[in-house]
PDB file of C-alpha atoms in Angstrom:
ATOM      1  CA  MET A   1       0.133   0.261  -0.397  1.00 96.00           C
ATOM      2  CA  LYS A   2       1.514   3.159  -1.097  1.00 98.00           C
ATOM      3  CA  VAL A   3       0.300   6.574  -0.460  1.00 98.00           C
ATOM      4  CA  THR A   4       1.168   9.802  -1.800  1.00 98.00           C
ATOM      5  CA  ILE A   5       0.670  13.550  -0.189  1.00 98.00           C
ATOM      6  CA  VAL A   6       1.143  16.602  -2.402  1.00 98.00           C
ATOM      7  CA  GLY A   7       1.843  19.727   0.303  1.00 97.00           C
ATOM      8  CA  ALA A   8       4.335  18.762   2.884  1.00 97.00           C
ATOM      9  CA  GLY A   9       2.845  21.841   4.915  1.00 95.00           C
ATOM     10  CA  ALA A  10       0.884  21.261   8.266  1.00 95.00           C
ATOM     11  CA  VAL A  11      -1.992  19.441   7.083  1.00 96.00           C
ATOM     12  CA  GLY A  12      -0.251  16.659   4.685  1.00 97.00           C
ATOM     13  CA  ALA A  13       2.755  16.578   7.200  1.00 97.00           C
ATOM     14  CA  SER A  14       0.286  15.758   9.982  1.00 98.00           C
ATOM     15  CA  CYS A  15      -1.512  13.377   7.876  1.00 98.00           C
ATOM     16  CA  ALA A  16       1.788  11.243   6.903  1.00 98.00           C
ATOM     17  CA  GLU A  17       2.403  11.083  10.402  1.00 98.00           C
ATOM     18  CA  TYR A  18      -1.001   9.590  11.389  1.00 98.00           C
ATOM     19  CA  ILE A  19      -0.941   7.309   8.896  1.00 98.00           C
ATOM     20  CA  ALA A  20       2.671   6.557   9.707  1.00 98.00           C
ATOM     21  CA  ILE A  21       1.576   5.332  13.336  1.00 97.00           C
ATOM     22  CA  LYS A  22      -1.495   3.816  12.297  1.00 97.00           C
ATOM     23  CA  ASP A  23       0.888   1.257  10.447  1.00 96.00           C
ATOM     24  CA  PHE A  24      -1.204  -0.109   7.575  1.00 97.00           C
ATOM     25  CA  ALA A  25       0.927   1.348   4.646  1.00 98.00           C
ATOM     26  CA  SER A  26       3.956   0.126   3.308  1.00 98.00           C
ATOM     27  CA  GLU A  27       5.340   3.587   2.106  1.00 98.00           C
ATOM     28  CA  VAL A  28       4.302   7.331   2.078  1.00 98.00           C
ATOM     29  CA  VAL A  29       5.756   9.883  -0.117  1.00 98.00           C
ATOM     30  CA  LEU A  30       5.781  13.484   0.625  1.00 98.00           C
ATOM     31  CA  LEU A  31       6.211  15.685  -2.156  1.00 98.00           C
ATOM     32  CA  ASP A  32       6.434  19.514  -1.938  1.00 98.00           C
ATOM     33  CA  ILE A  33       7.929  21.929  -4.361  1.00 97.00           C
ATOM     34  CA  LYS A  34       9.819  23.920  -1.931  1.00 97.00           C
ATOM     35  CA  GLU A  35      13.477  22.947  -1.920  1.00 98.00           C
ATOM     36  CA  GLY A  36      14.005  20.598   0.821  1.00 98.00           C
ATOM     37  CA  TYR A  37      10.987  20.384   2.534  1.00 98.00           C
ATOM     38  CA  ALA A  38       9.341  17.545   1.669  1.00 98.00           C
ATOM     39  CA  GLU A  39      12.543  15.728   2.349  1.00 98.00           C
ATOM     40  CA  GLY A  40      13.378  17.112   5.930  1.00 98.00           C
ATOM     41  CA  LYS A  41      10.055  16.195   6.885  1.00 98.00           C
ATOM     42  CA  ALA A  42      10.235  12.834   5.814  1.00 98.00           C
ATOM     43  CA  MET A  43      13.281  12.286   7.919  1.00 98.00           C
ATOM     44  CA  ASP A  44      12.001  13.966  11.234  1.00 98.00           C
ATOM     45  CA  LEU A  45       8.829  11.670  10.912  1.00 98.00           C
ATOM     46  CA  MET A  46      11.459   8.527   9.993  1.00 98.00           C
ATOM     47  CA  GLN A  47      13.401   9.624  13.341  1.00 98.00           C
ATOM     48  CA  THR A  48      10.120   9.167  15.455  1.00 98.00           C
ATOM     49  CA  ALA A  49       9.499   5.370  13.871  1.00 98.00           C
ATOM     50  CA  SER A  50      11.555   3.623  16.297  1.00 98.00           C
ATOM     51  CA  LEU A  51      10.089   5.458  19.026  1.00 98.00           C
ATOM     52  CA  ASN A  52       6.067   5.157  17.852  1.00 97.00           C
ATOM     53  CA  GLY A  53       6.401   1.528  16.720  1.00 97.00           C
ATOM     54  CA  PHE A  54       5.769   1.786  13.122  1.00 97.00           C
ATOM     55  CA  ASP A  55       7.545   0.160   9.973  1.00 97.00           C
ATOM     56  CA  THR A  56       5.762   2.470   7.274  1.00 98.00           C
ATOM     57  CA  LYS A  57       8.880   3.905   5.227  1.00 98.00           C
ATOM     58  CA  ILE A  58       8.300   7.872   4.492  1.00 98.00           C
ATOM     59  CA  SER A  59      10.012   9.381   1.785  1.00 98.00           C
ATOM     60  CA  GLY A  60      10.163  13.125   0.727  1.00 98.00           C
ATOM     61  CA  THR A  61      11.138  14.442  -3.324  1.00 98.00           C
ATOM     62  CA  THR A  62      11.237  18.233  -4.290  1.00 98.00           C
ATOM     63  CA  GLY A  63       8.843  17.981  -7.042  1.00 97.00           C
ATOM     64  CA  ASP A  64       9.705  14.811  -8.660  1.00 98.00           C
ATOM     65  CA  TYR A  65       6.387  12.849  -9.400  1.00 98.00           C
ATOM     66  CA  SER A  66       8.422   9.917 -10.618  1.00 98.00           C
ATOM     67  CA  ARG A  67       8.563   9.074  -7.162  1.00 98.00           C
ATOM     68  CA  THR A  68       5.054   8.894  -6.850  1.00 98.00           C
ATOM     69  CA  ALA A  69       4.506   6.024  -8.977  1.00 98.00           C
ATOM     70  CA  ASN A  70       2.400   2.884  -8.669  1.00 98.00           C
ATOM     71  CA  SER A  71       0.414   5.089  -5.832  1.00 98.00           C
ATOM     72  CA  ASP A  72      -2.515   3.570  -4.374  1.00 98.00           C
ATOM     73  CA  ILE A  73      -3.995   6.388  -2.725  1.00 98.00           C
ATOM     74  CA  ALA A  74      -2.712  10.133  -3.332  1.00 98.00           C
ATOM     75  CA  VAL A  75      -4.044  13.112  -1.251  1.00 98.00           C
ATOM     76  CA  ILE A  76      -3.704  16.847  -2.713  1.00 98.00           C
ATOM     77  CA  THR A  77      -3.098  19.323  -0.350  1.00 97.00           C
ATOM     78  CA  SER A  78      -1.884  21.613  -2.617  1.00 94.00           C
ATOM     79  CA  GLY A  79      -2.858  25.607  -2.787  1.00 90.00           C
ATOM     80  CA  ILE A  80      -2.210  28.981  -1.044  1.00 86.00           C
ATOM     81  CA  PRO A  81      -4.451  30.605   1.206  1.00 77.00           C
ATOM     82  CA  ARG A  82      -6.237  34.163   0.619  1.00 69.00           C
ATOM     83  CA  LYS A  83      -4.114  36.985   0.950  1.00 69.00           C
ATOM     84  CA  PRO A  84      -5.018  40.722   2.009  1.00 70.00           C
ATOM     85  CA  GLY A  85      -5.920  42.180  -1.461  1.00 76.00           C
ATOM     86  CA  MET A  86      -6.380  39.160  -3.346  1.00 68.00           C
ATOM     87  CA  THR A  87     -10.107  38.193  -4.945  1.00 70.00           C
ATOM     88  CA  ARG A  88     -11.717  34.874  -4.664  1.00 67.00           C
ATOM     89  CA  GLU A  89     -11.645  35.021  -8.229  1.00 69.00           C
ATOM     90  CA  GLU A  90      -7.817  35.342  -8.149  1.00 82.00           C
ATOM     91  CA  LEU A  91      -7.488  32.874  -5.217  1.00 84.00           C
ATOM     92  CA  ILE A  92      -9.345  29.644  -7.027  1.00 91.00           C
ATOM     93  CA  GLY A  93      -7.927  30.505 -10.641  1.00 91.00           C
ATOM     94  CA  ILE A  94      -4.174  30.617  -8.940  1.00 93.00           C
ATOM     95  CA  ASN A  95      -5.342  26.683  -6.762  1.00 94.00           C
ATOM     96  CA  ALA A  96      -7.206  25.330 -10.034  1.00 96.00           C
ATOM     97  CA  GLY A  97      -3.951  25.823 -11.916  1.00 95.00           C
ATOM     98  CA  ILE A  98      -2.089  24.231  -9.321  1.00 96.00           C
ATOM     99  CA  VAL A  99      -4.593  21.336  -8.361  1.00 97.00           C
ATOM    100  CA  LYS A 100      -4.656  20.829 -12.276  1.00 97.00           C
ATOM    101  CA  ASP A 101      -1.157  20.237 -12.693  1.00 97.00           C
ATOM    102  CA  VAL A 102      -0.883  17.987  -9.245  1.00 98.00           C
ATOM    103  CA  ALA A 103      -3.718  15.701 -10.892  1.00 98.00           C
ATOM    104  CA  ALA A 104      -2.332  15.367 -14.179  1.00 98.00           C
ATOM    105  CA  ASN A 105       1.158  14.716 -12.634  1.00 98.00           C
ATOM    106  CA  LEU A 106      -0.389  11.688 -10.483  1.00 98.00           C
ATOM    107  CA  ILE A 107      -2.365  10.082 -12.571  1.00 98.00           C
ATOM    108  CA  LYS A 108       0.438  10.038 -15.150  1.00 98.00           C
ATOM    109  CA  HIS A 109       2.777   8.170 -12.873  1.00 98.00           C
ATOM    110  CA  SER A 110      -0.312   6.411 -10.834  1.00 98.00           C
ATOM    111  CA  PRO A 111      -2.973   5.996 -13.599  1.00 98.00           C
ATOM    112  CA  ASN A 112      -5.182   3.394 -11.144  1.00 98.00           C
ATOM    113  CA  VAL A 113      -4.303   6.340  -7.879  1.00 98.00           C
ATOM    114  CA  ILE A 114      -7.498   7.022  -5.558  1.00 98.00           C
ATOM    115  CA  LEU A 115      -7.147  10.880  -5.040  1.00 98.00           C
ATOM    116  CA  ILE A 116      -8.483  12.712  -2.485  1.00 98.00           C
ATOM    117  CA  VAL A 117      -8.854  16.590  -2.504  1.00 98.00           C
ATOM    118  CA  VAL A 118      -8.001  18.492   0.426  1.00 96.00           C
ATOM    119  CA  SER A 119      -6.717  21.810  -1.096  1.00 94.00           C
ATOM    120  CA  ASN A 120      -9.420  24.740  -0.617  1.00 91.00           C
ATOM    121  CA  PRO A 121     -12.528  25.989  -2.007  1.00 93.00           C
ATOM    122  CA  MET A 122     -12.337  22.190  -1.385  1.00 95.00           C
ATOM    123  CA  ASP A 123     -16.267  21.115  -3.297  1.00 96.00           C
ATOM    124  CA  THR A 124     -15.046  23.184  -6.055  1.00 96.00           C
ATOM    125  CA  MET A 125     -11.359  21.891  -6.247  1.00 97.00           C
ATOM    126  CA  THR A 126     -12.951  18.079  -6.132  1.00 97.00           C
ATOM    127  CA  TYR A 127     -15.679  19.310  -9.199  1.00 98.00           C
ATOM    128  CA  LEU A 128     -12.482  20.692 -11.248  1.00 98.00           C
ATOM    129  CA  VAL A 129     -10.698  17.392 -10.741  1.00 98.00           C
ATOM    130  CA  HIS A 130     -13.726  15.437 -12.382  1.00 98.00           C
ATOM    131  CA  LYS A 131     -13.719  18.125 -15.201  1.00 97.00           C
ATOM    132  CA  ILE A 132     -10.259  17.359 -16.456  1.00 96.00           C
ATOM    133  CA  THR A 133      -9.450  13.690 -15.370  1.00 97.00           C
ATOM    134  CA  ASP A 134     -10.710  10.604 -17.070  1.00 94.00           C
ATOM    135  CA  LEU A 135     -11.040   9.313 -14.044  1.00 97.00           C
ATOM    136  CA  PRO A 136     -14.028   6.925 -12.756  1.00 98.00           C
ATOM    137  CA  LYS A 137     -15.919   9.483 -10.291  1.00 97.00           C
ATOM    138  CA  GLU A 138     -15.477   6.293  -7.204  1.00 98.00           C
ATOM    139  CA  ARG A 139     -11.459   7.618  -7.354  1.00 98.00           C
ATOM    140  CA  ILE A 140     -12.165  11.301  -7.007  1.00 98.00           C
ATOM    141  CA  ILE A 141     -13.105  11.914  -2.837  1.00 98.00           C
ATOM    142  CA  GLY A 142     -12.868  15.172  -1.303  1.00 98.00           C
ATOM    143  CA  MET A 143     -12.161  15.374   2.232  1.00 98.00           C
ATOM    144  CA  GLY A 144     -14.381  17.993   4.879  1.00 95.00           C
ATOM    145  CA  GLY A 145     -17.419  16.448   5.851  1.00 97.00           C
ATOM    146  CA  ALA A 146     -15.376  14.114   7.585  1.00 98.00           C
ATOM    147  CA  LEU A 147     -13.132  16.932   9.722  1.00 98.00           C
ATOM    148  CA  ASP A 148     -16.552  18.953   9.703  1.00 97.00           C
ATOM    149  CA  SER A 149     -18.615  16.020  11.670  1.00 98.00           C
ATOM    150  CA  ALA A 150     -15.261  15.423  13.925  1.00 98.00           C
ATOM    151  CA  ARG A 151     -15.659  19.417  15.155  1.00 98.00           C
ATOM    152  CA  PHE A 152     -19.354  18.615  15.243  1.00 98.00           C
ATOM    153  CA  LYS A 153     -19.017  15.845  17.490  1.00 98.00           C
ATOM    154  CA  TYR A 154     -16.070  17.728  19.965  1.00 98.00           C
ATOM    155  CA  ARG A 155     -19.045  20.532  20.206  1.00 98.00           C
ATOM    156  CA  LEU A 156     -21.708  18.071  20.740  1.00 98.00           C
ATOM    157  CA  ALA A 157     -20.004  16.155  23.485  1.00 98.00           C
ATOM    158  CA  GLU A 158     -18.413  19.509  25.543  1.00 98.00           C
ATOM    159  CA  ALA A 159     -22.084  20.834  25.342  1.00 98.00           C
ATOM    160  CA  LEU A 160     -23.425  16.925  26.767  1.00 98.00           C
ATOM    161  CA  GLY A 161     -21.012  17.023  29.058  1.00 98.00           C
ATOM    162  CA  ALA A 162     -20.148  13.202  27.815  1.00 98.00           C
ATOM    163  CA  PRO A 163     -17.559  11.370  26.420  1.00 98.00           C
ATOM    164  CA  ILE A 164     -16.906  11.742  22.580  1.00 97.00           C
ATOM    165  CA  SER A 165     -16.729   7.858  22.180  1.00 97.00           C
ATOM    166  CA  ASP A 166     -20.472   8.683  23.403  1.00 97.00           C
ATOM    167  CA  VAL A 167     -21.725  10.519  20.622  1.00 98.00           C
ATOM    168  CA  ASP A 168     -22.666  10.200  16.892  1.00 98.00           C
ATOM    169  CA  GLY A 169     -23.517  12.692  14.161  1.00 98.00           C
ATOM    170  CA  MET A 170     -22.485  14.003  10.791  1.00 98.00           C
ATOM    171  CA  VAL A 171     -22.411  17.308   8.638  1.00 98.00           C
ATOM    172  CA  ILE A 172     -23.272  16.978   5.146  1.00 98.00           C
ATOM    173  CA  GLY A 173     -22.897  19.899   2.481  1.00 98.00           C
ATOM    174  CA  GLY A 174     -20.216  22.438   1.260  1.00 96.00           C
ATOM    175  CA  HIS A 175     -17.515  22.617   3.481  1.00 94.00           C
ATOM    176  CA  SER A 176     -17.248  26.386   4.774  1.00 90.00           C
ATOM    177  CA  ASP A 177     -19.039  27.987   7.552  1.00 88.00           C
ATOM    178  CA  THR A 178     -22.308  29.029   5.640  1.00 90.00           C
ATOM    179  CA  GLY A 179     -22.692  25.771   3.255  1.00 93.00           C
ATOM    180  CA  MET A 180     -22.180  23.536   6.386  1.00 96.00           C
ATOM    181  CA  VAL A 181     -25.167  21.413   7.247  1.00 98.00           C
ATOM    182  CA  PRO A 182     -24.755  19.778  10.991  1.00 98.00           C
ATOM    183  CA  LEU A 183     -27.480  17.291  11.239  1.00 98.00           C
ATOM    184  CA  ALA A 184     -28.711  17.919  14.593  1.00 97.00           C
ATOM    185  CA  ARG A 185     -31.800  15.794  14.531  1.00 97.00           C
ATOM    186  CA  HIS A 186     -30.392  12.879  13.643  1.00 97.00           C
ATOM    187  CA  ALA A 187     -27.012  13.308  16.391  1.00 98.00           C
ATOM    188  CA  THR A 188     -26.926  10.826  19.007  1.00 98.00           C
ATOM    189  CA  ARG A 189     -25.257  10.164  22.627  1.00 98.00           C
ATOM    190  CA  ASN A 190     -25.461   5.925  22.192  1.00 97.00           C
ATOM    191  CA  SER A 191     -28.405   5.487  20.430  1.00 96.00           C
ATOM    192  CA  VAL A 192     -30.556   8.340  22.278  1.00 98.00           C
ATOM    193  CA  LYS A 193     -31.271  11.656  20.451  1.00 98.00           C
ATOM    194  CA  VAL A 194     -29.698  14.252  21.819  1.00 98.00           C
ATOM    195  CA  SER A 195     -32.603  16.734  21.973  1.00 97.00           C
ATOM    196  CA  GLU A 196     -33.458  14.423  24.821  1.00 97.00           C
ATOM    197  CA  PHE A 197     -30.160  16.166  26.696  1.00 98.00           C
ATOM    198  CA  LEU A 198     -29.570  19.582  25.151  1.00 98.00           C
ATOM    199  CA  SER A 199     -32.330  22.166  24.502  1.00 98.00           C
ATOM    200  CA  ALA A 200     -33.382  23.597  21.319  1.00 97.00           C
ATOM    201  CA  ASP A 201     -31.369  27.120  21.797  1.00 98.00           C
ATOM    202  CA  ARG A 202     -27.760  24.745  23.145  1.00 98.00           C
ATOM    203  CA  LEU A 203     -28.055  22.831  20.311  1.00 98.00           C
ATOM    204  CA  SER A 204     -28.634  25.582  18.007  1.00 97.00           C
ATOM    205  CA  GLN A 205     -25.136  26.815  19.620  1.00 98.00           C
ATOM    206  CA  VAL A 206     -23.675  24.063  19.093  1.00 98.00           C
ATOM    207  CA  VAL A 207     -24.350  23.629  15.245  1.00 97.00           C
ATOM    208  CA  GLU A 208     -23.471  27.402  15.084  1.00 97.00           C
ATOM    209  CA  ASP A 209     -20.047  26.765  16.656  1.00 97.00           C
ATOM    210  CA  THR A 210     -19.170  23.400  14.658  1.00 97.00           C
ATOM    211  CA  LYS A 211     -19.782  25.680  11.097  1.00 95.00           C
ATOM    212  CA  VAL A 212     -17.287  28.099  12.278  1.00 92.00           C
ATOM    213  CA  GLY A 213     -14.973  25.685  14.031  1.00 93.00           C
ATOM    214  CA  GLY A 214     -12.654  26.355  11.149  1.00 90.00           C
ATOM    215  CA  ALA A 215     -12.349  30.337  11.459  1.00 89.00           C
ATOM    216  CA  THR A 216     -12.113  29.976  15.470  1.00 92.00           C
ATOM    217  CA  LEU A 217      -8.811  27.970  15.269  1.00 92.00           C
ATOM    218  CA  THR A 218      -7.474  30.399  12.636  1.00 87.00           C
ATOM    219  CA  LYS A 219      -8.434  33.152  14.869  1.00 89.00           C
ATOM    220  CA  LEU A 220      -6.394  31.450  17.685  1.00 92.00           C
ATOM    221  CA  LEU A 221      -3.794  30.307  15.899  1.00 90.00           C
ATOM    222  CA  GLY A 222      -3.249  32.937  13.385  1.00 87.00           C
ATOM    223  CA  THR A 223      -3.364  30.398  10.812  1.00 86.00           C
ATOM    224  CA  SER A 224      -5.320  26.855   9.557  1.00 87.00           C
ATOM    225  CA  ALA A 225      -5.592  23.657  11.387  1.00 92.00           C
ATOM    226  CA  TRP A 226      -3.607  20.818  10.858  1.00 95.00           C
ATOM    227  CA  TYR A 227      -4.152  18.310  13.403  1.00 97.00           C
ATOM    228  CA  ALA A 228      -7.928  17.858  12.966  1.00 97.00           C
ATOM    229  CA  PRO A 229      -7.187  17.727   9.149  1.00 96.00           C
ATOM    230  CA  GLY A 230      -4.601  15.492   9.141  1.00 97.00           C
ATOM    231  CA  ALA A 231      -6.728  13.162  11.232  1.00 98.00           C
ATOM    232  CA  ALA A 232      -9.693  13.196   8.605  1.00 98.00           C
ATOM    233  CA  VAL A 233      -7.590  12.529   5.758  1.00 98.00           C
ATOM    234  CA  SER A 234      -5.571   9.322   7.514  1.00 98.00           C
ATOM    235  CA  ALA A 235      -9.331   8.636   8.035  1.00 98.00           C
ATOM    236  CA  LEU A 236     -10.147   8.113   5.036  1.00 98.00           C
ATOM    237  CA  VAL A 237      -7.221   6.790   3.300  1.00 98.00           C
ATOM    238  CA  GLN A 238      -7.154   4.040   5.750  1.00 98.00           C
ATOM    239  CA  ALA A 239     -10.624   3.316   5.535  1.00 98.00           C
ATOM    240  CA  ILE A 240      -9.749   2.656   1.475  1.00 98.00           C
ATOM    241  CA  ALA A 241      -6.563   0.950   1.969  1.00 98.00           C
ATOM    242  CA  CYS A 242      -7.993  -1.316   4.883  1.00 98.00           C
ATOM    243  CA  ASP A 243     -11.373  -2.272   2.733  1.00 98.00           C
ATOM    244  CA  GLN A 244     -13.387  -0.447   6.154  1.00 98.00           C
ATOM    245  CA  LYS A 245     -16.124   0.028   4.404  1.00 98.00           C
ATOM    246  CA  LYS A 246     -17.043   2.793   6.850  1.00 98.00           C
ATOM    247  CA  LEU A 247     -19.130   5.782   6.132  1.00 98.00           C
ATOM    248  CA  PHE A 248     -18.117   9.683   6.144  1.00 98.00           C
ATOM    249  CA  PRO A 249     -19.686  12.364   4.624  1.00 98.00           C
ATOM    250  CA  CYS A 250     -17.241  13.790   1.686  1.00 98.00           C
ATOM    251  CA  SER A 251     -17.519  15.435  -1.408  1.00 98.00           C
ATOM    252  CA  VAL A 252     -18.683  13.438  -4.448  1.00 98.00           C
ATOM    253  CA  LEU A 253     -19.893  14.111  -7.916  1.00 98.00           C
ATOM    254  CA  LEU A 254     -23.303  13.468  -7.746  1.00 98.00           C
ATOM    255  CA  ASN A 255     -26.256  12.390 -10.123  1.00 96.00           C
ATOM    256  CA  GLY A 256     -29.546  13.139  -8.864  1.00 96.00           C
ATOM    257  CA  GLU A 257     -28.580  11.697  -5.464  1.00 97.00           C
ATOM    258  CA  TYR A 258     -29.838  14.631  -2.804  1.00 97.00           C
ATOM    259  CA  ASP A 259     -32.036  15.818  -5.846  1.00 96.00           C
ATOM    260  CA  LEU A 260     -28.333  17.834  -7.183  1.00 98.00           C
ATOM    261  CA  LYS A 261     -27.026  17.050 -10.371  1.00 97.00           C
ATOM    262  CA  ASP A 262     -23.250  18.059 -11.790  1.00 97.00           C
ATOM    263  CA  ILE A 263     -22.422  19.226  -8.050  1.00 98.00           C
ATOM    264  CA  CYS A 264     -19.581  17.999  -5.628  1.00 98.00           C
ATOM    265  CA  ILE A 265     -21.251  18.076  -2.291  1.00 98.00           C
ATOM    266  CA  GLY A 266     -20.727  16.443   1.060  1.00 98.00           C
ATOM    267  CA  VAL A 267     -22.956  13.833   1.714  1.00 98.00           C
ATOM    268  CA  PRO A 268     -22.842  10.144   3.041  1.00 98.00           C
ATOM    269  CA  VAL A 269     -20.790   7.545   1.174  1.00 98.00           C
ATOM    270  CA  ILE A 270     -19.210   4.195   2.135  1.00 98.00           C
ATOM    271  CA  LEU A 271     -15.308   4.249   1.407  1.00 98.00           C
ATOM    272  CA  GLY A 272     -13.518   0.979   0.320  1.00 98.00           C
ATOM    273  CA  ARG A 273     -10.933  -0.272  -1.761  1.00 98.00           C
ATOM    274  CA  ASN A 274     -12.582   0.558  -4.296  1.00 98.00           C
ATOM    275  CA  GLY A 275     -12.549   4.466  -3.269  1.00 98.00           C
ATOM    276  CA  ILE A 276     -16.541   5.694  -3.023  1.00 98.00           C
ATOM    277  CA  GLU A 277     -18.584   1.772  -2.793  1.00 98.00           C
ATOM    278  CA  LYS A 278     -22.366   3.398  -1.897  1.00 98.00           C
ATOM    279  CA  ILE A 279     -23.528   6.923  -1.797  1.00 98.00           C
ATOM    280  CA  VAL A 280     -25.762   6.890   1.398  1.00 98.00           C
ATOM    281  CA  LYS A 281     -29.623   8.329   1.478  1.00 97.00           C
ATOM    282  CA  VAL A 282     -30.253   9.960   4.399  1.00 96.00           C
ATOM    283  CA  ASP A 283     -33.829  10.972   5.147  1.00 95.00           C
ATOM    284  CA  LEU A 284     -34.008  14.556   5.072  1.00 97.00           C
ATOM    285  CA  ASP A 285     -36.734  16.503   6.644  1.00 97.00           C
ATOM    286  CA  GLN A 286     -37.750  20.009   4.641  1.00 98.00           C
ATOM    287  CA  ALA A 287     -35.655  22.619   6.440  1.00 97.00           C
ATOM    288  CA  GLU A 288     -32.700  20.101   6.074  1.00 98.00           C
ATOM    289  CA  LYS A 289     -33.592  19.901   2.725  1.00 98.00           C
ATOM    290  CA  ASP A 290     -33.680  23.444   1.994  1.00 98.00           C
ATOM    291  CA  LYS A 291     -30.258  24.376   3.721  1.00 97.00           C
ATOM    292  CA  MET A 292     -28.964  21.506   1.298  1.00 98.00           C
ATOM    293  CA  GLN A 293     -30.256  23.733  -1.550  1.00 97.00           C
ATOM    294  CA  GLU A 294     -28.614  26.539   0.212  1.00 97.00           C
ATOM    295  CA  SER A 295     -25.830  25.051  -0.004  1.00 97.00           C
ATOM    296  CA  ALA A 296     -25.561  23.543  -3.125  1.00 98.00           C
ATOM    297  CA  GLU A 297     -26.372  27.135  -5.272  1.00 97.00           C
ATOM    298  CA  GLY A 298     -23.131  28.373  -2.332  1.00 95.00           C
ATOM    299  CA  VAL A 299     -20.794  26.135  -4.174  1.00 96.00           C
ATOM    300  CA  ARG A 300     -22.373  26.445  -7.700  1.00 97.00           C
ATOM    301  CA  LYS A 301     -21.780  30.186  -7.418  1.00 95.00           C
ATOM    302  CA  THR A 302     -18.292  29.161  -6.343  1.00 94.00           C
ATOM    303  CA  ASN A 303     -17.688  26.388  -9.164  1.00 96.00           C
ATOM    304  CA  SER A 304     -18.952  29.021 -11.772  1.00 94.00           C
ATOM    305  CA  LEU A 305     -15.747  30.933 -11.282  1.00 92.00           C
ATOM    306  CA  LEU A 306     -13.693  28.072 -12.491  1.00 92.00           C
ATOM    307  CA  GLN A 307     -11.885  28.334 -16.314  1.00 81.00           C
ATOM    308  CA  VAL A 308     -13.183  24.937 -17.419  1.00 72.00           C
TER     309      VAL A 308
END
């Protein structure tokens, strides 16, 4: 099992670390455009192997995609954050160019690869990969919902005063502050609906705190988070690599599911060795359907800025 991670920044390196510690991959390749950066991160991580008890081989390369050849799974974290004075169109244009180049190079050396897209705006970048490649749709997956759901469960456990292992909940929709649709009505504490424990106002606060989860961390840290995003990516990689048939909300190309077509947006899927094994239908009430449609409108608006 060979996994490539493009982008050796905080999220990419964190993802590599979690994959190695879980010890299910034989090889992880970190690739970055900054000279020596991926090599240094890989060496640092390999020096933890005897301490953390893993045998996964981690190596780094500066832009040499031949080193990624025959990867089973590849993660794309490449891209730039929005800078002061930069328009949304400029950001999308730059990141789209990066993602196009990365996807083409990965597929050139690993035609059977499964791609996991993390680059932002994630739903739009996932849609772009569908448009510019010939990969079957089950092998292109956007990572957003797994992270958003982890943040939702954190906030639920906090409100309940319960261990997170007791809590289950899911976030669907777009991976943005306004696009997320936390399914509070379906959230449970050990199979009992959380509405039995929390007032409507408190549950509403949990939902709002979840939606600004990323922005809250950026304000505190001065940069984007990396531990939870890296862990979320590693969970998807493991589910695929180990054919776990686990359910995660992921951004996938829809063709009529949830009354949506020609769009990548977060919905629950079963992940296994083929990538997306099945899109799972969840019964939504009218309010949830309306929020999902609003979320899709926002994603489509961002998609319209792509030059495909």
